[in-house]
Structure formats: C-alpha cells, structure tokens
mmCIF file with all atom_site columns, C-alpha atoms in Angstrom:
data_model
loop_
_atom_site.group_PDB
_atom_site.id
_atom_site.type_symbol
_atom_site.label_atom_id
_atom_site.label_alt_id
_atom_site.label_comp_id
_atom_site.label_asym_id
_atom_site.label_entity_id
_atom_site.label_seq_id
_atom_site.pdbx_PDB_ins_code
_atom_site.Cartn_x
_atom_site.Cartn_y
_atom_site.Cartn_z
_atom_site.occupancy
_atom_site.B_iso_or_equiv
_atom_site.pdbx_formal_charge
_atom_site.auth_seq_id
_atom_site.auth_comp_id
_atom_site.auth_asym_id
_atom_site.auth_atom_id
_atom_site.pdbx_PDB_model_num
ATOM 1   C CA . MET M 1 1   ? -30.205 -56.240 57.581 1.00 0.00 ? 362 MET M CA 1
ATOM 2   C CA . ARG M 1 2   ? -29.949 -56.007 61.414 1.00 0.00 ? 363 ARG M CA 1
ATOM 3   C CA . SER M 1 3   ? -28.877 -53.014 63.380 1.00 0.00 ? 364 SER M CA 1
ATOM 4   C CA . ARG M 1 4   ? -27.493 -52.796 66.914 1.00 0.00 ? 365 ARG M CA 1
ATOM 5   C CA . THR M 1 5   ? -27.199 -49.780 69.095 1.00 0.00 ? 366 THR M CA 1
ATOM 6   C CA . ALA M 1 6   ? -24.463 -49.894 71.796 1.00 0.00 ? 367 ALA M CA 1
ATOM 7   C CA . GLN M 1 7   ? -21.298 -48.339 73.150 1.00 0.00 ? 368 GLN M CA 1
ATOM 8   C CA . TRP M 1 8   ? -18.650 -49.519 70.609 1.00 0.00 ? 369 TRP M CA 1
ATOM 9   C CA . PHE M 1 9   ? -14.882 -49.473 71.112 1.00 0.00 ? 370 PHE M CA 1
ATOM 10  C CA . GLU M 1 10  ? -12.363 -49.764 68.369 1.00 0.00 ? 371 GLU M CA 1
ATOM 11  C CA . THR M 1 11  ? -9.451  -51.968 69.322 1.00 0.00 ? 372 THR M CA 1
ATOM 12  C CA . LYS M 1 12  ? -6.089  -52.763 67.639 1.00 0.00 ? 373 LYS M CA 1
ATOM 13  C CA . VAL M 1 13  ? -4.481  -56.167 68.269 1.00 0.00 ? 374 VAL M CA 1
ATOM 14  C CA . ARG M 1 14  ? -0.853  -56.735 67.448 1.00 0.00 ? 375 ARG M CA 1
ATOM 15  C CA . TYR M 1 15  ? 0.469   -60.253 66.880 1.00 0.00 ? 376 TYR M CA 1
ATOM 16  C CA . GLU M 1 16  ? 2.699   -62.454 64.703 1.00 0.00 ? 377 GLU M CA 1
ATOM 17  C CA . LYS M 1 17  ? 0.699   -63.827 61.744 1.00 0.00 ? 378 LYS M CA 1
ATOM 18  C CA . GLN M 1 18  ? 1.720   -66.590 59.379 1.00 0.00 ? 379 GLN M CA 1
ATOM 19  C CA . MET M 1 19  ? 1.576   -65.234 55.884 1.00 0.00 ? 380 MET M CA 1
ATOM 20  C CA . GLU M 1 20  ? 0.661   -67.215 52.757 1.00 0.00 ? 381 GLU M CA 1
ATOM 21  C CA . ASP M 1 21  ? 4.354   -67.659 51.907 1.00 0.00 ? 382 ASP M CA 1
ATOM 22  C CA . GLY M 1 22  ? 4.962   -69.268 55.305 1.00 0.00 ? 383 GLY M CA 1
ATOM 23  C CA . LEU M 1 23  ? 6.896   -66.372 56.819 1.00 0.00 ? 384 LEU M CA 1
ATOM 24  C CA . GLN M 1 24  ? 5.915   -64.861 60.204 1.00 0.00 ? 385 GLN M CA 1
ATOM 25  C CA . LYS M 1 25  ? 4.991   -61.130 60.107 1.00 0.00 ? 386 LYS M CA 1
ATOM 26  C CA . LYS M 1 26  ? 4.030   -58.757 62.890 1.00 0.00 ? 387 LYS M CA 1
ATOM 27  C CA . VAL M 1 27  ? 0.598   -57.269 62.022 1.00 0.00 ? 388 VAL M CA 1
ATOM 28  C CA . THR M 1 28  ? -1.909  -55.003 63.727 1.00 0.00 ? 389 THR M CA 1
ATOM 29  C CA . GLU M 1 29  ? -5.589  -55.691 63.053 1.00 0.00 ? 390 GLU M CA 1
ATOM 30  C CA . GLN M 1 30  ? -8.569  -53.597 64.050 1.00 0.00 ? 391 GLN M CA 1
ATOM 31  C CA . TYR M 1 31  ? -11.649 -55.056 65.768 1.00 0.00 ? 392 TYR M CA 1
ATOM 32  C CA . VAL M 1 32  ? -14.719 -53.497 67.190 1.00 0.00 ? 393 VAL M CA 1
ATOM 33  C CA . VAL M 1 33  ? -16.254 -54.692 70.482 1.00 0.00 ? 394 VAL M CA 1
ATOM 34  C CA . ASP M 1 34  ? -19.459 -53.774 72.335 1.00 0.00 ? 395 ASP M CA 1
ATOM 35  C CA . ALA M 1 35  ? -18.536 -52.808 75.953 1.00 0.00 ? 396 ALA M CA 1
ATOM 36  C CA . LEU M 1 36  ? -19.478 -50.416 78.786 1.00 0.00 ? 397 LEU M CA 1
ATOM 37  C CA . SER M 1 37  ? -15.936 -49.285 79.628 1.00 0.00 ? 398 SER M CA 1
ATOM 38  C CA . PHE M 1 38  ? -12.389 -49.494 78.412 1.00 0.00 ? 399 PHE M CA 1
ATOM 39  C CA . THR M 1 39  ? -11.657 -52.262 80.895 1.00 0.00 ? 400 THR M CA 1
ATOM 40  C CA . GLU M 1 40  ? -14.597 -54.333 79.627 1.00 0.00 ? 401 GLU M CA 1
ATOM 41  C CA . ALA M 1 41  ? -13.492 -53.663 75.999 1.00 0.00 ? 402 ALA M CA 1
ATOM 42  C CA . GLU M 1 42  ? -10.042 -54.949 76.772 1.00 0.00 ? 403 GLU M CA 1
ATOM 43  C CA . ALA M 1 43  ? -11.395 -58.058 78.537 1.00 0.00 ? 404 ALA M CA 1
ATOM 44  C CA . SER M 1 44  ? -13.805 -58.695 75.619 1.00 0.00 ? 405 SER M CA 1
ATOM 45  C CA . ILE M 1 45  ? -11.397 -58.432 72.801 1.00 0.00 ? 406 ILE M CA 1
ATOM 46  C CA . THR M 1 46  ? -8.826  -60.530 74.801 1.00 0.00 ? 407 THR M CA 1
ATOM 47  C CA . GLU M 1 47  ? -11.444 -63.253 75.244 1.00 0.00 ? 408 GLU M CA 1
ATOM 48  C CA . GLU M 1 48  ? -12.660 -63.110 71.626 1.00 0.00 ? 409 GLU M CA 1
ATOM 49  C CA . ILE M 1 49  ? -9.325  -62.900 69.919 1.00 0.00 ? 410 ILE M CA 1
ATOM 50  C CA . SER M 1 50  ? -7.550  -65.681 71.945 1.00 0.00 ? 411 SER M CA 1
ATOM 51  C CA . SER M 1 51  ? -9.720  -68.277 70.226 1.00 0.00 ? 412 SER M CA 1
ATOM 52  C CA . TYR M 1 52  ? -8.443  -67.094 66.795 1.00 0.00 ? 413 TYR M CA 1
ATOM 53  C CA . ILE M 1 53  ? -4.802  -66.326 67.549 1.00 0.00 ? 414 ILE M CA 1
ATOM 54  C CA . SER M 1 54  ? -2.326  -68.929 68.729 1.00 0.00 ? 415 SER M CA 1
ATOM 55  C CA . GLY M 1 55  ? 0.602   -67.385 70.591 1.00 0.00 ? 416 GLY M CA 1
ATOM 56  C CA . GLU M 1 56  ? 1.143   -63.990 72.169 1.00 0.00 ? 417 GLU M CA 1
ATOM 57  C CA . PHE M 1 57  ? -0.675  -60.842 71.205 1.00 0.00 ? 418 PHE M CA 1
ATOM 58  C CA . ASP M 1 58  ? -0.875  -57.297 72.540 1.00 0.00 ? 419 ASP M CA 1
ATOM 59  C CA . ILE M 1 59  ? -3.826  -54.927 72.716 1.00 0.00 ? 420 ILE M CA 1
ATOM 60  C CA . ALA M 1 60  ? -2.097  -51.983 71.048 1.00 0.00 ? 421 ALA M CA 1
ATOM 61  C CA . ASP M 1 61  ? -4.955  -49.419 71.271 1.00 0.00 ? 422 ASP M CA 1
ATOM 62  C CA . ILE M 1 62  ? -8.506  -48.940 72.472 1.00 0.00 ? 423 ILE M CA 1
ATOM 63  C CA . LYS M 1 63  ? -10.760 -45.983 71.799 1.00 0.00 ? 424 LYS M CA 1
ATOM 64  C CA . LYS M 1 64  ? -14.349 -45.133 71.756 1.00 0.00 ? 425 LYS M CA 1
ATOM 65  C CA . ALA M 1 65  ? -15.994 -45.340 68.374 1.00 0.00 ? 426 ALA M CA 1
ATOM 66  C CA . SER M 1 66  ? -17.636 -42.308 66.895 1.00 0.00 ? 427 SER M CA 1
ATOM 67  C CA . TYR M 1 67  ? -20.609 -44.417 65.814 1.00 0.00 ? 428 TYR M CA 1
ATOM 68  C CA . GLY M 1 68  ? -23.295 -45.732 68.250 1.00 0.00 ? 429 GLY M CA 1
ATOM 69  C CA . GLU M 1 69  ? -24.981 -48.058 65.786 1.00 0.00 ? 430 GLU M CA 1
ATOM 70  C CA . VAL M 1 70  ? -23.728 -50.914 63.482 1.00 0.00 ? 431 VAL M CA 1
ATOM 71  C CA . PHE M 1 71  ? -25.686 -52.273 60.530 1.00 0.00 ? 432 PHE M CA 1
ATOM 72  C CA . PHE M 1 72  ? -25.065 -56.013 60.240 1.00 0.00 ? 433 PHE M CA 1
ATOM 73  C CA . SER M 1 73  ? -25.590 -57.895 57.033 1.00 0.00 ? 434 SER M CA 1
ATOM 74  C CA . GLU M 1 74  ? -27.080 -61.341 57.021 1.00 0.00 ? 435 GLU M CA 1
ATOM 75  C CA . ASN M 1 75  ? -25.002 -62.340 54.000 1.00 0.00 ? 436 ASN M CA 1
ATOM 76  C CA . ASP M 1 76  ? -21.812 -64.195 54.919 1.00 0.00 ? 437 ASP M CA 1
ATOM 77  C CA . ASN M 1 77  ? -20.058 -62.899 51.800 1.00 0.00 ? 438 ASN M CA 1
ATOM 78  C CA . GLU M 1 78  ? -20.294 -59.295 53.046 1.00 0.00 ? 439 GLU M CA 1
ATOM 79  C CA . ASP M 1 79  ? -17.222 -59.172 55.186 1.00 0.00 ? 440 ASP M CA 1
ATOM 80  C CA . ARG M 1 80  ? -16.047 -55.539 54.986 1.00 0.00 ? 441 ARG M CA 1
ATOM 81  C CA . PHE M 1 81  ? -16.996 -52.604 57.114 1.00 0.00 ? 442 PHE M CA 1
ATOM 82  C CA . PHE M 1 82  ? -17.689 -49.072 55.984 1.00 0.00 ? 443 PHE M CA 1
ATOM 83  C CA . LYS M 1 83  ? -17.967 -45.999 58.102 1.00 0.00 ? 444 LYS M CA 1
ATOM 84  C CA . ALA M 1 84  ? -20.846 -43.765 56.999 1.00 0.00 ? 445 ALA M CA 1
ATOM 85  C CA . LYS M 1 85  ? -21.475 -40.142 57.892 1.00 0.00 ? 446 LYS M CA 1
ATOM 86  C CA . LEU M 1 86  ? -25.072 -39.213 57.517 1.00 0.00 ? 447 LEU M CA 1
ATOM 87  C CA . GLN M 1 87  ? -26.439 -35.747 57.877 1.00 0.00 ? 448 GLN M CA 1
ATOM 88  C CA . PHE M 1 88  ? -29.896 -35.515 59.324 1.00 0.00 ? 449 PHE M CA 1
ATOM 89  C CA . ILE M 1 89  ? -31.711 -32.569 57.935 1.00 0.00 ? 450 ILE M CA 1
ATOM 90  C CA . THR M 1 90  ? -34.141 -30.548 60.132 1.00 0.00 ? 451 THR M CA 1
ATOM 91  C CA . ILE M 1 91  ? -35.728 -27.147 59.911 1.00 0.00 ? 452 ILE M CA 1
ATOM 92  C CA . ASP M 1 92  ? -35.165 -24.738 62.795 1.00 0.00 ? 453 ASP M CA 1
ATOM 93  C CA . GLU M 1 93  ? -38.687 -23.580 63.751 1.00 0.00 ? 454 GLU M CA 1
ATOM 94  C CA . ASN M 1 94  ? -37.472 -20.026 64.859 1.00 0.00 ? 455 ASN M CA 1
ATOM 95  C CA . THR M 1 95  ? -35.241 -19.151 61.927 1.00 0.00 ? 456 THR M CA 1
ATOM 96  C CA . GLU M 1 96  ? -36.831 -21.528 59.363 1.00 0.00 ? 457 GLU M CA 1
ATOM 97  C CA . LYS M 1 97  ? -33.295 -22.421 58.213 1.00 0.00 ? 458 LYS M CA 1
ATOM 98  C CA . GLU M 1 98  ? -32.149 -25.962 57.303 1.00 0.00 ? 459 GLU M CA 1
ATOM 99  C CA . LYS M 1 99  ? -30.007 -27.510 60.017 1.00 0.00 ? 460 LYS M CA 1
ATOM 100 C CA . ARG M 1 100 ? -27.805 -30.582 59.441 1.00 0.00 ? 461 ARG M CA 1
ATOM 101 C CA . SER M 1 101 ? -26.753 -32.918 62.277 1.00 0.00 ? 462 SER M CA 1
ATOM 102 C CA . ASN M 1 102 ? -23.902 -35.458 61.646 1.00 0.00 ? 463 ASN M CA 1
ATOM 103 C CA . VAL M 1 103 ? -24.396 -39.077 62.794 1.00 0.00 ? 464 VAL M CA 1
ATOM 104 C CA . TYR M 1 104 ? -21.977 -41.906 62.185 1.00 0.00 ? 465 TYR M CA 1
ATOM 105 C CA . TYR M 1 105 ? -22.701 -45.603 61.457 1.00 0.00 ? 466 TYR M CA 1
ATOM 106 C CA . LEU M 1 106 ? -20.687 -48.703 60.813 1.00 0.00 ? 467 LEU M CA 1
ATOM 107 C CA . VAL M 1 107 ? -22.073 -50.728 57.830 1.00 0.00 ? 468 VAL M CA 1
ATOM 108 C CA . GLN M 1 108 ? -21.172 -54.274 56.951 1.00 0.00 ? 469 GLN M CA 1
ATOM 109 C CA . ALA M 1 109 ? -21.184 -54.855 53.098 1.00 0.00 ? 470 ALA M CA 1
ATOM 110 C CA . SER M 1 110 ? -19.097 -56.380 50.358 1.00 0.00 ? 471 SER M CA 1
ATOM 111 C CA . THR M 1 111 ? -18.873 -53.273 48.128 1.00 0.00 ? 472 THR M CA 1
ATOM 112 C CA . PHE M 1 112 ? -19.232 -49.489 48.377 1.00 0.00 ? 473 PHE M CA 1
ATOM 113 C CA . GLN M 1 113 ? -22.531 -49.694 46.479 1.00 0.00 ? 474 GLN M CA 1
ATOM 114 C CA . GLN M 1 114 ? -23.903 -52.479 48.716 1.00 0.00 ? 475 GLN M CA 1
ATOM 115 C CA . ALA M 1 115 ? -23.118 -50.262 51.737 1.00 0.00 ? 476 ALA M CA 1
ATOM 116 C CA . VAL M 1 116 ? -25.161 -47.416 50.138 1.00 0.00 ? 477 VAL M CA 1
ATOM 117 C CA . ASN M 1 117 ? -27.993 -49.898 49.534 1.00 0.00 ? 478 ASN M CA 1
ATOM 118 C CA . HIS M 1 118 ? -27.933 -51.126 53.170 1.00 0.00 ? 479 HIS M CA 1
ATOM 119 C CA . ILE M 1 119 ? -28.017 -47.474 54.416 1.00 0.00 ? 480 ILE M CA 1
ATOM 120 C CA . GLU M 1 120 ? -30.991 -46.803 52.086 1.00 0.00 ? 481 GLU M CA 1
ATOM 121 C CA . GLU M 1 121 ? -32.714 -50.007 53.268 1.00 0.00 ? 482 GLU M CA 1
ATOM 122 C CA . VAL M 1 122 ? -32.471 -49.118 57.027 1.00 0.00 ? 483 VAL M CA 1
ATOM 123 C CA . MET M 1 123 ? -33.088 -45.335 56.645 1.00 0.00 ? 484 MET M CA 1
ATOM 124 C CA . GLY M 1 124 ? -35.826 -45.873 54.183 1.00 0.00 ? 485 GLY M CA 1
ATOM 125 C CA . GLY M 1 125 ? -38.052 -47.224 56.948 1.00 0.00 ? 486 GLY M CA 1
ATOM 126 C CA . THR M 1 126 ? -37.673 -43.941 58.891 1.00 0.00 ? 487 THR M CA 1
ATOM 127 C CA . MET M 1 127 ? -39.246 -40.532 58.406 1.00 0.00 ? 488 MET M CA 1
ATOM 128 C CA . ILE M 1 128 ? -35.901 -38.777 58.780 1.00 0.00 ? 489 ILE M CA 1
ATOM 129 C CA . ASP M 1 129 ? -34.606 -36.611 55.898 1.00 0.00 ? 490 ASP M CA 1
ATOM 130 C CA . TYR M 1 130 ? -30.882 -37.385 55.409 1.00 0.00 ? 491 TYR M CA 1
ATOM 131 C CA . VAL M 1 131 ? -27.986 -37.302 53.006 1.00 0.00 ? 492 VAL M CA 1
ATOM 132 C CA . ILE M 1 132 ? -24.972 -39.549 52.952 1.00 0.00 ? 493 ILE M CA 1
ATOM 133 C CA . ALA M 1 133 ? -22.131 -37.037 53.438 1.00 0.00 ? 494 ALA M CA 1
ATOM 134 C CA . SER M 1 134 ? -19.332 -39.548 53.298 1.00 0.00 ? 495 SER M CA 1
ATOM 135 C CA . LEU M 1 135 ? -18.704 -43.261 53.125 1.00 0.00 ? 496 LEU M CA 1
ATOM 136 C CA . ALA M 1 136 ? -15.257 -44.891 53.475 1.00 0.00 ? 497 ALA M CA 1
ATOM 137 C CA . GLU M 1 137 ? -14.025 -48.484 53.882 1.00 0.00 ? 498 GLU M CA 1
ATOM 138 C CA . THR M 1 138 ? -12.407 -49.122 57.215 1.00 0.00 ? 499 THR M CA 1
ATOM 139 C CA . GLN M 1 139 ? -9.708  -51.525 58.308 1.00 0.00 ? 500 GLN M CA 1
ATOM 140 C CA . VAL M 1 140 ? -12.042 -53.275 60.734 1.00 0.00 ? 501 VAL M CA 1
ATOM 141 C CA . MET M 1 141 ? -11.591 -57.046 60.505 1.00 0.00 ? 502 MET M CA 1
ATOM 142 C CA . ASP M 1 142 ? -14.681 -57.978 62.633 1.00 0.00 ? 503 ASP M CA 1
ATOM 143 C CA . VAL M 1 143 ? -17.237 -56.782 65.137 1.00 0.00 ? 504 VAL M CA 1
ATOM 144 C CA . PHE M 1 144 ? -17.801 -58.669 68.398 1.00 0.00 ? 505 PHE M CA 1
ATOM 145 C CA . GLU M 1 145 ? -21.150 -58.164 70.153 1.00 0.00 ? 506 GLU M CA 1
ATOM 146 C CA . HIS M 1 146 ? -21.654 -58.591 73.867 1.00 0.00 ? 507 HIS M CA 1
ATOM 147 C CA . ASN M 1 147 ? -24.190 -61.417 74.142 1.00 0.00 ? 508 ASN M CA 1
ATOM 148 C CA . LYS M 1 148 ? -24.161 -62.285 77.731 1.00 0.00 ? 509 LYS M CA 1
ATOM 149 C CA . ILE M 1 149 ? -27.452 -61.506 79.357 1.00 0.00 ? 510 ILE M CA 1
ATOM 150 C CA . MET M 1 150 ? -27.623 -61.746 83.204 1.00 0.00 ? 511 MET M CA 1
ATOM 151 C CA . LYS M 1 151 ? -30.834 -63.515 84.381 1.00 0.00 ? 512 LYS M CA 1
ATOM 152 C CA . ARG M 1 152 ? -32.743 -62.212 87.419 1.00 0.00 ? 513 ARG M CA 1
ATOM 153 C CA . ASP M 1 153 ? -31.519 -65.090 89.678 1.00 0.00 ? 514 ASP M CA 1
ATOM 154 C CA . ASP M 1 154 ? -27.869 -64.841 88.576 1.00 0.00 ? 515 ASP M CA 1
ATOM 155 C CA . LYS M 1 155 ? -25.619 -63.570 91.415 1.00 0.00 ? 516 LYS M CA 1
ATOM 156 C CA . PRO M 1 156 ? -22.577 -61.275 90.882 1.00 0.00 ? 517 PRO M CA 1
ATOM 157 C CA . GLU M 1 157 ? -19.404 -63.281 90.568 1.00 0.00 ? 518 GLU M CA 1
ATOM 158 C CA . PHE M 1 158 ? -17.213 -61.441 93.102 1.00 0.00 ? 519 PHE M CA 1
ATOM 159 C CA . GLU M 1 159 ? -16.448 -62.212 96.684 1.00 0.00 ? 520 GLU M CA 1
ATOM 160 C CA . GLY M 1 160 ? -18.487 -60.533 99.427 1.00 0.00 ? 521 GLY M CA 1
ATOM 161 C CA . ALA M 1 161 ? -21.559 -60.016 97.203 1.00 0.00 ? 522 ALA M CA 1
ATOM 162 C CA . GLU M 1 162 ? -24.767 -60.587 99.138 1.00 0.00 ? 523 GLU M CA 1
#
C-alpha cells in the first residue's frame, strides 16, 4: 500500500465509446489527476486520456477533490476507488470534551472490505485515534499522478525566460 498527498482534481471526460455489442454510445467517465491548478488539471487529463481514446472527447467538468491523499494498491486486480470519510478523535484540553475532525481519502481496492483493510493498514501505523465514518464506492475510473520532476539545470520552456 502506497499513499500520495497532493492537490487532486476530479475530472469528467465525455466521449463516444464502442460498447461490447458494437454500438457507439456517448459516455462520461470520471478521472482524478494531480495538478496545481484547474488549467494544469485540464492539460494533464487531456494528455493522459488522449492515449486511451481515439476520436474526439470533451472535458465536461473539473473540480477540486475533497481528499488530499490517495491510498494506492500494489495489486493490479484492485481497480475500484472508494471515498473514505475518517473522523480523527482528539480531546480538547480546555473543556476535556472529545472533538472529531473529518478527513477524506480516496482508497484503491477491489471490494468494500478490502478498502477497510487498506485504511486500517495505513492508519494502523499512526498514533491517531480514528473511526471510519463512511465509505462509498466512487465512479472514478483511474487516477493519474503528475510524475514530471524538474531538474536543477532544466530551464523553463517559455520564450523570454532567462
């Protein structure tokens, strides 16, 4: 299990897909990309999806994801994504009352139970008291990470850069 913290954007791509019966059908699929802005998210999903889709497609929607961390499975059979709402439990020092803070995660797993196991695997290594408040399967087809790392000697790629 690997986790990645980043600014995630949920994107929806609309295109004509050939169905199993051979007919063409207009579909909208959801993908998640790692980006710093809406513009970068649009460029990233366009670049990533163009290698999978032949023909025209539209970016139907882009929005910031409510989660900041994704738990990736190393198992190729785990191809579904679940949105988890965890409540971190702390004690207020002044009032001595229990306080719960909501934190969201995206978890890659094959089943609901496997998603719970992955959460427990990752969170078990922390000292944080938590409860899983909710867990739901999403319509996310895939998550694309931004893997380009600029080296020190790389120069910006726009004109006029010194």
